[in-house]
Each structure stands twice: as structure tokens, then as C-alpha cells.
mmCIF file of C-alpha atoms in Angstrom:
data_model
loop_
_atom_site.group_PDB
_atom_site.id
_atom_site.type_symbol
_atom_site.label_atom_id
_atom_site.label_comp_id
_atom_site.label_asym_id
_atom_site.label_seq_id
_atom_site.Cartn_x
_atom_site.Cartn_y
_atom_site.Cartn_z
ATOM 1 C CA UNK A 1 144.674 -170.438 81.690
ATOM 2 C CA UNK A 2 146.588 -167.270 80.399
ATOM 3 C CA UNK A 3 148.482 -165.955 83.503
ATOM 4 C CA UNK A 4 151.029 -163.797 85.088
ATOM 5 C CA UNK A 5 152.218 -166.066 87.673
ATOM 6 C CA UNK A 6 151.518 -163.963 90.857
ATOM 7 C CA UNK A 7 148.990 -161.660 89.150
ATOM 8 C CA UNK A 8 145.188 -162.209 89.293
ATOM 9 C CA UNK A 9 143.441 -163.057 85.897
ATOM 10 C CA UNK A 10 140.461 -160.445 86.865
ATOM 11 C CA UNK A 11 140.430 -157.960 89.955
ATOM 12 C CA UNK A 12 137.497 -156.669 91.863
ATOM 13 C CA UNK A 13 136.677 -153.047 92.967
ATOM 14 C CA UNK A 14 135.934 -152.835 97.018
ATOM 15 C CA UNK A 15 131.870 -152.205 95.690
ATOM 16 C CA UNK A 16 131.541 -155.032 93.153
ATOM 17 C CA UNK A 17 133.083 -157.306 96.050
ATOM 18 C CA UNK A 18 130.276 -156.208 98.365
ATOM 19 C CA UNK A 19 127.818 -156.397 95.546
ATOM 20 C CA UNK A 20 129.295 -160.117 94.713
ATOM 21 C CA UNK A 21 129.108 -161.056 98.251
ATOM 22 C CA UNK A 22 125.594 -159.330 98.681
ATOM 23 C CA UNK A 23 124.243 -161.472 96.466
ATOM 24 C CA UNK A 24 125.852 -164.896 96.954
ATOM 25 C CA UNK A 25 124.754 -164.635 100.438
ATOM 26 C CA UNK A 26 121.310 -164.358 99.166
ATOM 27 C CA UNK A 27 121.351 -167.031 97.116
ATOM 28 C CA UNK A 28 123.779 -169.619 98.664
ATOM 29 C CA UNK A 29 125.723 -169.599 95.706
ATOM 30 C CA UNK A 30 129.397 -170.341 95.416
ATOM 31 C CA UNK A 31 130.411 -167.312 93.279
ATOM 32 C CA UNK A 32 129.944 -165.725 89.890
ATOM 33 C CA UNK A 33 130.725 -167.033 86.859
ATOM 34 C CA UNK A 34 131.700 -164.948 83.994
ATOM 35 C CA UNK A 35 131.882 -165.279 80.239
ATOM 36 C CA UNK A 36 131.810 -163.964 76.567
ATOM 37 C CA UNK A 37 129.166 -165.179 74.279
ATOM 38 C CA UNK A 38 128.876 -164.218 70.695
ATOM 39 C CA UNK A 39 126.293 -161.870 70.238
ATOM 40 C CA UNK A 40 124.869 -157.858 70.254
ATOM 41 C CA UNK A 41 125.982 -155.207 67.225
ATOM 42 C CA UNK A 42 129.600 -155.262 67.925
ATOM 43 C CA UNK A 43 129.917 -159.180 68.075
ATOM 44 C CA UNK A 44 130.575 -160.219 71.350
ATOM 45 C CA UNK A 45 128.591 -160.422 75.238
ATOM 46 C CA UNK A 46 129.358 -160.407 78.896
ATOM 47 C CA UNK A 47 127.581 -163.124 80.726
ATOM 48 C CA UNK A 48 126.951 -163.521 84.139
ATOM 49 C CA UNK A 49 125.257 -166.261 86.289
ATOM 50 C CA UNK A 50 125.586 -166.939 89.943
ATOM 51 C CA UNK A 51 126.459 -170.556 90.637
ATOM 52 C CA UNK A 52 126.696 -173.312 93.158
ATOM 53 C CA UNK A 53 129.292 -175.459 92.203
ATOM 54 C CA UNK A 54 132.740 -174.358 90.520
ATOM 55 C CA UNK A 55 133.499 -176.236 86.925
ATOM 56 C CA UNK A 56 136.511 -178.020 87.050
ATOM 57 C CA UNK A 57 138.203 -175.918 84.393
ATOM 58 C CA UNK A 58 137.213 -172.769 86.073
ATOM 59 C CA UNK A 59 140.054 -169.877 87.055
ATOM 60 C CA UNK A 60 138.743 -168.699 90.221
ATOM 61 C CA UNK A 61 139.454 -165.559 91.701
ATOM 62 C CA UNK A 62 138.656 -164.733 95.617
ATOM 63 C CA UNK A 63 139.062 -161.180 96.724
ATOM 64 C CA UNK A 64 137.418 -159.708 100.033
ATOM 65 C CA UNK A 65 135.150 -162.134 100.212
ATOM 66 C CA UNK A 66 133.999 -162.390 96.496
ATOM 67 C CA UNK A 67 134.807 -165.495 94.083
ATOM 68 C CA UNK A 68 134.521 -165.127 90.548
ATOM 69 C CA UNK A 69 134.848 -168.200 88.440
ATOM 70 C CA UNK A 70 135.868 -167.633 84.866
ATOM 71 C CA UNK A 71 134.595 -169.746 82.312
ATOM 72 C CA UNK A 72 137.213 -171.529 80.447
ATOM 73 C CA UNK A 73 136.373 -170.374 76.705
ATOM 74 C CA UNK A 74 136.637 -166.694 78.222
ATOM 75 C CA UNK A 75 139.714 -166.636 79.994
ATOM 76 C CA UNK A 76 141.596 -165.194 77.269
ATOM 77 C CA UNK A 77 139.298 -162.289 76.645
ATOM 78 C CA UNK A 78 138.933 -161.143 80.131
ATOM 79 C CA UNK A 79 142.576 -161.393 81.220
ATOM 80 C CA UNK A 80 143.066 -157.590 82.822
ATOM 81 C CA UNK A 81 139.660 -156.970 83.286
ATOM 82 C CA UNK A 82 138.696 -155.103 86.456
ATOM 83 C CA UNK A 83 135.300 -155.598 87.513
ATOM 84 C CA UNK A 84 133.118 -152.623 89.266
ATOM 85 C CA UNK A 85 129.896 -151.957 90.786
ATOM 86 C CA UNK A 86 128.071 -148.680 89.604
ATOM 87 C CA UNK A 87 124.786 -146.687 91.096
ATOM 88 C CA UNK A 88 123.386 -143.905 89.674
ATOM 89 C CA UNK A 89 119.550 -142.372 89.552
ATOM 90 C CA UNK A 90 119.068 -144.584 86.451
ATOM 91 C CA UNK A 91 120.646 -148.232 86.857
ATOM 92 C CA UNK A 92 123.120 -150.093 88.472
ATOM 93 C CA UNK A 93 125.296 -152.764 87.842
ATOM 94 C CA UNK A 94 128.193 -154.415 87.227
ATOM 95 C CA UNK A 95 131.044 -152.763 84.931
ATOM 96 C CA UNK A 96 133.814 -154.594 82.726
ATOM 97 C CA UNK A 97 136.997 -152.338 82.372
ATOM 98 C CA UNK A 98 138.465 -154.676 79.964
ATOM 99 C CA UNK A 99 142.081 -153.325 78.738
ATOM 100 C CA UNK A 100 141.104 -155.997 75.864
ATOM 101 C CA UNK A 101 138.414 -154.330 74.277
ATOM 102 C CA UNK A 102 138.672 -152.405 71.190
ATOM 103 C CA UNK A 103 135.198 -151.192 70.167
ATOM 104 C CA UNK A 104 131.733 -150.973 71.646
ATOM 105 C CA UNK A 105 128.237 -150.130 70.894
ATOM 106 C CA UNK A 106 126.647 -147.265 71.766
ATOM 107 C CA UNK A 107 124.225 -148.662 74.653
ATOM 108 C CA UNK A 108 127.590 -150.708 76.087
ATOM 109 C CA UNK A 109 125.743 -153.917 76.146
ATOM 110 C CA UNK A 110 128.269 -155.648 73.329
ATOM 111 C CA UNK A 111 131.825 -155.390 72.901
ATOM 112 C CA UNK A 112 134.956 -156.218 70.485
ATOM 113 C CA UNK A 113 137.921 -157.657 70.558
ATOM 114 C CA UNK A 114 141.377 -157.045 68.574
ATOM 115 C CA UNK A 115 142.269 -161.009 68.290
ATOM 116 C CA UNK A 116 138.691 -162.020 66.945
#
């Protein structure tokens, strides 16, 4: 794992932490697992699945209730990241302020990153 011993890998607003809770409750899930995948205009995805059992070679993070496992290939790329729950009249969802990224296409549903 790429670490700062002491510091988290990812952190977690206060709202994605409800939203994370929320819906592992719902679900009896264990946490969510996040990832990269290649893929969209500017090369690279988020990806996000609920699951009920940890890998191994996860990095979890707990924080107010909320565990996010981190799936090994990404743990590199997401290394910073806070994550964030947003509402507004038109969607909602989960937001990636990645300090990693260096480009993204216009609808925000890809990203890039300097070391690829």
C-alpha cells in the first residue's frame, strides 16, 4: 500500500459517511469498495460496488461508521482522495476530490492521471 504512516489513504466527508452507512445498512454489506478501471474519453474510471466480504489485499478505511475498501490495483491512484456526497435538483452522488488527477472530461464521468 502507498502510505503516510498515521495518515489515512482516502478520507470521508461527514455526508458521504452517512450516505456509505445508509446504504450498507440496507444491504448488509461490509463496506464499499473502490477502484480505477481503464475506460471513458480521458482514459481512466471510478468504480464502485458495495461488498460483503473484504479482499485480503484490501486497504480499508473506517471513518464514522463508514468502511471503504480500496482495491489493490487502485491504491496508488486514489492516495489523497477525499470522498463526498452531493444533492442537488438534478443528481446526487458520490464525488472524488482526487489531488491526483490531472485532466477530466467534460461530463466528469472519466479522469487522468500524471503517472499513466
Amino acid at each position: 500500500m502507498f502510505a503516510i504512516p498515521g495518515k489515512q489513504a482516502v478520507t470521508i466527508t461527514p455526508r458521504a459517511a452517512a450516505q456509505i452507512r445508509k446504504l450498507m445498512d440496507q444491504g448488509d454489506k461490509t463496506g464499499l469498495r473502490i477502484g480505477v478501471k481503464k475506460g471513458g474519453c480521458a482514459g481512466m474510471e471510478y468504480t464502485m460496488d458495495y461488498v460483503a466480504t473484504a479482499d485480503p489485499n484490501d486497504e480499508v478505511v473506517e471513518q464514522d461508521g463508514a468502511r471503504v475498501l480500496i482495491a489493490p490495483m487502485a491504491q496508488m491512484f486514489l492516495f489523497g482522495t477525499e470522498i463526498d456526497y452531493e444533492t442537488s435538483l438534478l443528481e446526487s452522488g458520490f464525488r472524488f476530490n482526487n489531488p491526483n488527477v490531472t485532466e477530466a472530461c467534460g461530463c466528469g464521468e472519466s479522469i487522468k492521471f500524471a503517472n499513466m
